[in-house]
Coordinates of C-alpha atoms in Angstrom, one line a residue:
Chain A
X71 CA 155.6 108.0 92.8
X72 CA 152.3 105.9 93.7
X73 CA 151.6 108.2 96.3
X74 CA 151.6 111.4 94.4
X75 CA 149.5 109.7 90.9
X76 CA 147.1 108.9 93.5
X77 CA 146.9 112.3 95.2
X78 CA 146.7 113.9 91.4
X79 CA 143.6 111.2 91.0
X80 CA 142.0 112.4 94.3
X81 CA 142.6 116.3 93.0
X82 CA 140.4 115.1 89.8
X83 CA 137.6 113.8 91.9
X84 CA 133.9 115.2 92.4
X85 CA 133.7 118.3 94.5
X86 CA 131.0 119.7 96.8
X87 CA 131.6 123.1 94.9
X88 CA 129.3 126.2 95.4
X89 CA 127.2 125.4 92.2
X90 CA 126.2 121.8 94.3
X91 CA 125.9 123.6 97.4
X92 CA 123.2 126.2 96.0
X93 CA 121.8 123.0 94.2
X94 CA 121.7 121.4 97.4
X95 CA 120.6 123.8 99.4
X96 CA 117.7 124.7 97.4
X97 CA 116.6 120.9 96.8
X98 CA 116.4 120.9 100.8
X99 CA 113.9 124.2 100.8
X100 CA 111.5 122.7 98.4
X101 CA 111.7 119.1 100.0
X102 CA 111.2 121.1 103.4
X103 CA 107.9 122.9 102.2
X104 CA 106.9 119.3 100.6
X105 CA 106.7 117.3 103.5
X106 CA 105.6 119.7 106.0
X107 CA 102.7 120.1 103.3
X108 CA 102.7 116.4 103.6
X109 CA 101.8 116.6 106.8
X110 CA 99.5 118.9 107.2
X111 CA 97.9 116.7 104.5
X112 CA 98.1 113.8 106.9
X113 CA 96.9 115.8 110.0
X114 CA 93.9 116.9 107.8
X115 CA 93.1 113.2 107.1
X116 CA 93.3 112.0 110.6
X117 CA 90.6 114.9 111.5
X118 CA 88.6 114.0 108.5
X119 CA 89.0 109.9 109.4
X120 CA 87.7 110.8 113.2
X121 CA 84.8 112.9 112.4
X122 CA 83.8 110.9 109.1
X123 CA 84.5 107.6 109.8
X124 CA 81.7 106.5 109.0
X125 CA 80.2 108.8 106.0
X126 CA 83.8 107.5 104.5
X127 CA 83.3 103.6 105.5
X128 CA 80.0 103.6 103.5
X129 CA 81.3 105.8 100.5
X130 CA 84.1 103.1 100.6
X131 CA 82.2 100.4 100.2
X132 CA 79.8 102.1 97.4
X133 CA 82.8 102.9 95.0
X134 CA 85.2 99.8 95.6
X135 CA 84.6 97.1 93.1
X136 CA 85.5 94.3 94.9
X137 CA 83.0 92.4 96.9
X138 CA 85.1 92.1 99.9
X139 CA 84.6 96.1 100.6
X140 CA 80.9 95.7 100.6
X141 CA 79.3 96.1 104.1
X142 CA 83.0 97.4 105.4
X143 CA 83.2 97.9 109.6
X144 CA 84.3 101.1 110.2
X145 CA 86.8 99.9 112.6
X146 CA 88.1 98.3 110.0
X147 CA 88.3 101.3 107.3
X148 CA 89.4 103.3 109.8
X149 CA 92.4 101.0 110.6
X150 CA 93.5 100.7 107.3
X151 CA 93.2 104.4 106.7
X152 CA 95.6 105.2 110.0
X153 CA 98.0 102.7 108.6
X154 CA 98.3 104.3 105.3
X155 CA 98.4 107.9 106.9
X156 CA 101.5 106.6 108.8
X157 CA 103.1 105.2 106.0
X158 CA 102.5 108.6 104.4
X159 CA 104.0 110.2 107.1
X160 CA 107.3 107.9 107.6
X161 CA 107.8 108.5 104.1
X162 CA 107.5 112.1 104.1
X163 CA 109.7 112.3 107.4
X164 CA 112.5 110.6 105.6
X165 CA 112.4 113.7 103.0
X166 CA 112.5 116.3 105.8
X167 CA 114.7 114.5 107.4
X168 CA 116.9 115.2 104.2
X169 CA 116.3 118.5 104.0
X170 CA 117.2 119.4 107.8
X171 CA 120.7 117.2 108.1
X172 CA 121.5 118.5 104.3
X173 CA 120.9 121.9 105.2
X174 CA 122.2 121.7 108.7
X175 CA 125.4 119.8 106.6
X176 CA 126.2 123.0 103.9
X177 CA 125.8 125.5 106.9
X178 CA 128.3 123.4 109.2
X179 CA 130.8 121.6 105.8
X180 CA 129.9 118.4 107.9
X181 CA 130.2 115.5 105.6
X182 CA 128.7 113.1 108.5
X183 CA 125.3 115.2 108.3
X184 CA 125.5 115.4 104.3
X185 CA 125.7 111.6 104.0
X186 CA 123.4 111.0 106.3
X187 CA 120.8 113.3 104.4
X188 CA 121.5 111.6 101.4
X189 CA 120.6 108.5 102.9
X190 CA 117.0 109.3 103.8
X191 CA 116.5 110.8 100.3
X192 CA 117.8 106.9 99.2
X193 CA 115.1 105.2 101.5
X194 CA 112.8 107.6 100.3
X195 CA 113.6 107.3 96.7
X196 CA 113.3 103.0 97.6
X197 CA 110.2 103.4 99.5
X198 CA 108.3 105.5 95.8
X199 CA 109.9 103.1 93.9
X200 CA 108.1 100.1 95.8
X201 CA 105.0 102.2 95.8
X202 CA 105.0 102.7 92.3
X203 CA 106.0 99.3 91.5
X204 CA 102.6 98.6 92.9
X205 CA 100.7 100.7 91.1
X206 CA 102.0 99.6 88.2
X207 CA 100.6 96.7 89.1
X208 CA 97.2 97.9 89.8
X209 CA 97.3 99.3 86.5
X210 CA 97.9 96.3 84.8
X211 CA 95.0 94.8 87.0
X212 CA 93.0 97.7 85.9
X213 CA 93.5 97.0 82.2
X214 CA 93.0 92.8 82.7
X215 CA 89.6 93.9 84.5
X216 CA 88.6 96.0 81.6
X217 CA 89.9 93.8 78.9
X218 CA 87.5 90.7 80.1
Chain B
X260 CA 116.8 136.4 108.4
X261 CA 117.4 133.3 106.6
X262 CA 121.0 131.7 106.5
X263 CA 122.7 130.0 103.0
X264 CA 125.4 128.0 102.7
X265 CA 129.1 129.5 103.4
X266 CA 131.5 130.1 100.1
X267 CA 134.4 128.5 102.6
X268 CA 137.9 127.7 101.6
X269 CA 137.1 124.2 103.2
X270 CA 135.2 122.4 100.7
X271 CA 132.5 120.5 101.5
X272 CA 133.8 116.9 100.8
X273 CA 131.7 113.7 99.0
X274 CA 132.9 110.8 100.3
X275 CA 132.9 107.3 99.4
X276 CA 130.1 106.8 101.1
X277 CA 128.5 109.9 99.8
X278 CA 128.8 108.7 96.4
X279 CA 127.8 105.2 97.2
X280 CA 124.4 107.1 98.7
X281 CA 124.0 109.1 95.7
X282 CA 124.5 106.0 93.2
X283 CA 121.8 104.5 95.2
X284 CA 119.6 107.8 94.7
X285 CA 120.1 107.3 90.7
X286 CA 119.5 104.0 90.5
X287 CA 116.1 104.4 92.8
X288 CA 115.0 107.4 91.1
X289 CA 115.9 105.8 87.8
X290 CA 113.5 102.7 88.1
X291 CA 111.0 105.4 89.9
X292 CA 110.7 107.4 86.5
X293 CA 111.0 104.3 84.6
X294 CA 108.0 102.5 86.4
X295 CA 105.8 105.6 86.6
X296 CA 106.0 105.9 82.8
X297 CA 105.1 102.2 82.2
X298 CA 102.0 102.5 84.5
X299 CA 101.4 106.1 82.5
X300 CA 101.4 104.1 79.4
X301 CA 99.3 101.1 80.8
X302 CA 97.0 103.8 82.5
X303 CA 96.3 106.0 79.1
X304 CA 95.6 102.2 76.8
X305 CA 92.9 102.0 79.8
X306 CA 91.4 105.3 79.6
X307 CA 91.3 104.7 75.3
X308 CA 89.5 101.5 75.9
X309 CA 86.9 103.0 78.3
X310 CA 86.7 105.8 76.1
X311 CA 85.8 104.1 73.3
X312 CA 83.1 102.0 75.0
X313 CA 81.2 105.5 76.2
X314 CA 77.9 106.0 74.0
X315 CA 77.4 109.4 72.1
X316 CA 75.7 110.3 74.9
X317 CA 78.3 110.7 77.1
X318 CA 80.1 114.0 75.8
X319 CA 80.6 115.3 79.1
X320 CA 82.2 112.1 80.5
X321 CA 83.8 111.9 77.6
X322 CA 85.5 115.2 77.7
X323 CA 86.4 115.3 81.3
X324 CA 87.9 111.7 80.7
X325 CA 90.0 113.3 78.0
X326 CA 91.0 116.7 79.8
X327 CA 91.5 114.7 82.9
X328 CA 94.1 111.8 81.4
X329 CA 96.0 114.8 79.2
X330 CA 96.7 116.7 81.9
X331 CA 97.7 113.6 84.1
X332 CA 100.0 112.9 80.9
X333 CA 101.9 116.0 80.8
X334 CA 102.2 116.3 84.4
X335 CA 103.3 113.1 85.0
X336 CA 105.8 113.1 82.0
X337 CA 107.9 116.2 82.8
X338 CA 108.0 115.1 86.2
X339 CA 109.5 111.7 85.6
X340 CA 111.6 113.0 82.4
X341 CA 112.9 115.4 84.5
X342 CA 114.1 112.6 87.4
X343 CA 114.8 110.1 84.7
X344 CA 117.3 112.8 83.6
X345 CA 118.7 113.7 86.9
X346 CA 119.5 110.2 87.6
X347 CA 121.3 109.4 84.8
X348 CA 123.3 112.9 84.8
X349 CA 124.1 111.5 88.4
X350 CA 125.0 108.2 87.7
X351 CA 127.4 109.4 84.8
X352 CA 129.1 112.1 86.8
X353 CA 130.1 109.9 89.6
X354 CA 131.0 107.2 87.6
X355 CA 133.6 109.4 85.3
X356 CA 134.4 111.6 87.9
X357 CA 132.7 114.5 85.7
X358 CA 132.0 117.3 87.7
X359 CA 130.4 119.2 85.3
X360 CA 127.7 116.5 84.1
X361 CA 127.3 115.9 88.2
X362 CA 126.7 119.5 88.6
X363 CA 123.5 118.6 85.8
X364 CA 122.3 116.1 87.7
X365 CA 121.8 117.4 91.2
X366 CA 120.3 120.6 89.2
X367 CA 117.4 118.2 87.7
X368 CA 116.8 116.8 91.2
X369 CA 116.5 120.1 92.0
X370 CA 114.1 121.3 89.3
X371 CA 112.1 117.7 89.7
X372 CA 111.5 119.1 93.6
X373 CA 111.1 122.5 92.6
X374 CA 108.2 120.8 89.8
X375 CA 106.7 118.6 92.9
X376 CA 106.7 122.1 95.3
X377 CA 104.8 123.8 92.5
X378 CA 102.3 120.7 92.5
X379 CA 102.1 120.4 96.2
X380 CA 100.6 124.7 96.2
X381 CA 98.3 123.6 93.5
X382 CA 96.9 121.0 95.2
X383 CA 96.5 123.2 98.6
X384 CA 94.9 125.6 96.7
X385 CA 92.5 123.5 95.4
X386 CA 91.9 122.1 98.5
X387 CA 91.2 125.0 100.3
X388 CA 88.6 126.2 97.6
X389 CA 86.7 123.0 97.9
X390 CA 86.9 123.2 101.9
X391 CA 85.9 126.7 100.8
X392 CA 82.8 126.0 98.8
X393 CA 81.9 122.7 100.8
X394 CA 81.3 124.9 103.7
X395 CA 79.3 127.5 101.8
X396 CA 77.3 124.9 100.2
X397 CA 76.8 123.4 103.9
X398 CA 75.8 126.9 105.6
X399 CA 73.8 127.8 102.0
X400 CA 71.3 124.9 103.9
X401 CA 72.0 125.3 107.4
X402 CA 74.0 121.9 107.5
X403 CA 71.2 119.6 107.7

């Protein structure tokens, strides 16, 4: 009697039904075309960073407020600017990483390769959320600075 | 010829650990919209107080200030509306086992990426128009 309330239960449960599918499969074409945008973007940024270095160093240092970017070493800039380009990057990986195991996942009906899509687009999701986090934290810098 | 997904008789199943992944894409993309917004909020109070300390001098400042934090505003608020709603469509679906309110959920994820794809061309386009006219302006004086 347990047995078959339970399978009743399990009938009731969410399903993976066509109108997910198409959801899912068109979530993973526009997260596709975002992050190889993404890194194009980054690719573009790494040229810019070799030949500009230092044109970018001294803007840099002209437009941040804080004394400690004033007089900036390229090597420096440049270092910080390859770290943040592969930060970019990771993150945007993780969303085509999505879109390729989800996609691969709805062609296949593999539910490994679905729940492993989903778990890139959680990291991802964790990853913005620390990264706005600190903007919102900037902001609120932003508005002490202007307030005093 | 590009492939989409098979109408097969053997559904594609969500697990427990497919939930468990998606409750943790809610809850993410919940505090996500919820932070963006505050910092939106915090970002525009800014903008009024610089705004207000322009002279009457500054017209053009002023009105790209004012074009420039409106359109940041309306951007940024159907964007994180439209995950704020996804995630809690999500987040109720799985926890009633509502299909149907699910189904709303993954189709404002969707539409949120579908909203960030649309931004994504703008911004290429844009960026190629200013390579564009960079290099014109360059070879207008022999990039000296």
């Amino acid at each position: 009697m347990d047995s078959i309330t339970r399978d009743h239960l399990s009938n009731l449960d969410l399903q993976a039904d066509n109108e997910v599918k198409q959801q899912l499969f068109d979530a993973s074409k526009w997260t596709k075309f975002i992050s190889i945008s993404a890194f194009v973007a980054c690719a573009f940024l790494v040229l810019v960073a070799i030949m500009g270095g230092e044109v970018l160093a001294e803007m840099a240092g002209r437009m941040m407020p804080n004394e400690m970017f004033r007089g900036v070493k390229v090597g420096f800039f440049l270092g910080i600017l390859v770290f943040l380009i592969a930060v970019i990057t990771f993150v945007y990986y993780l969303l085509f990483n999505f879109s390729s195991k989800v996609k691969r996942a709805l062609l296949s009906e593999n539910t490994d390769l679905l729940n492993g899509g989903l778990r890139s687009l959680k990291i991802f999701f964790i990853i913005s959320g620390v990264f706005s986090i600190l903007t919102l934290l900037n902001s609120l810098y932003k508005l002490f600075l202007t307030n005093s | 010829m590009e492939q989409t997904p098979t109408n097969s008789i053997f559904e594609l199943e969500i697990n427990e650990e497919g939930k468990s992944q998606l409750r943790g894409i809610a809850q993410w993309g919940y505090v996500n919209a919820l932070v963006s917004i505050i910092s939106l909020g915090i970002s525009i109070v800014t903008s009024v107080m610089l705004v207000s300390r322009l002279g009457e001098n500054d017209t053009s400042l002023l009105a790209s200030t004012v074009i420039s934090t409106l359109l940041i505003v309306i951007v940024s608020l159907l964007l994180n509306l439209t995950l704020m709603a996804a995630a809690n469509n999500i987040k109720k679906g799985l926890a009633g086992s509502d299909q149907g309110t699910f189904n709303v959920g993954l189709g404002k994820l969707t539409t949120y990426f579908r909203i960030l794809g649309i931004l994504t061309i703008i911004g290429l386009v844009i960026l190629f128009l200013a390579i564009v006219i960079g290099l014109l302006a360059g070879a207008s004086q022999g990039f000296k």
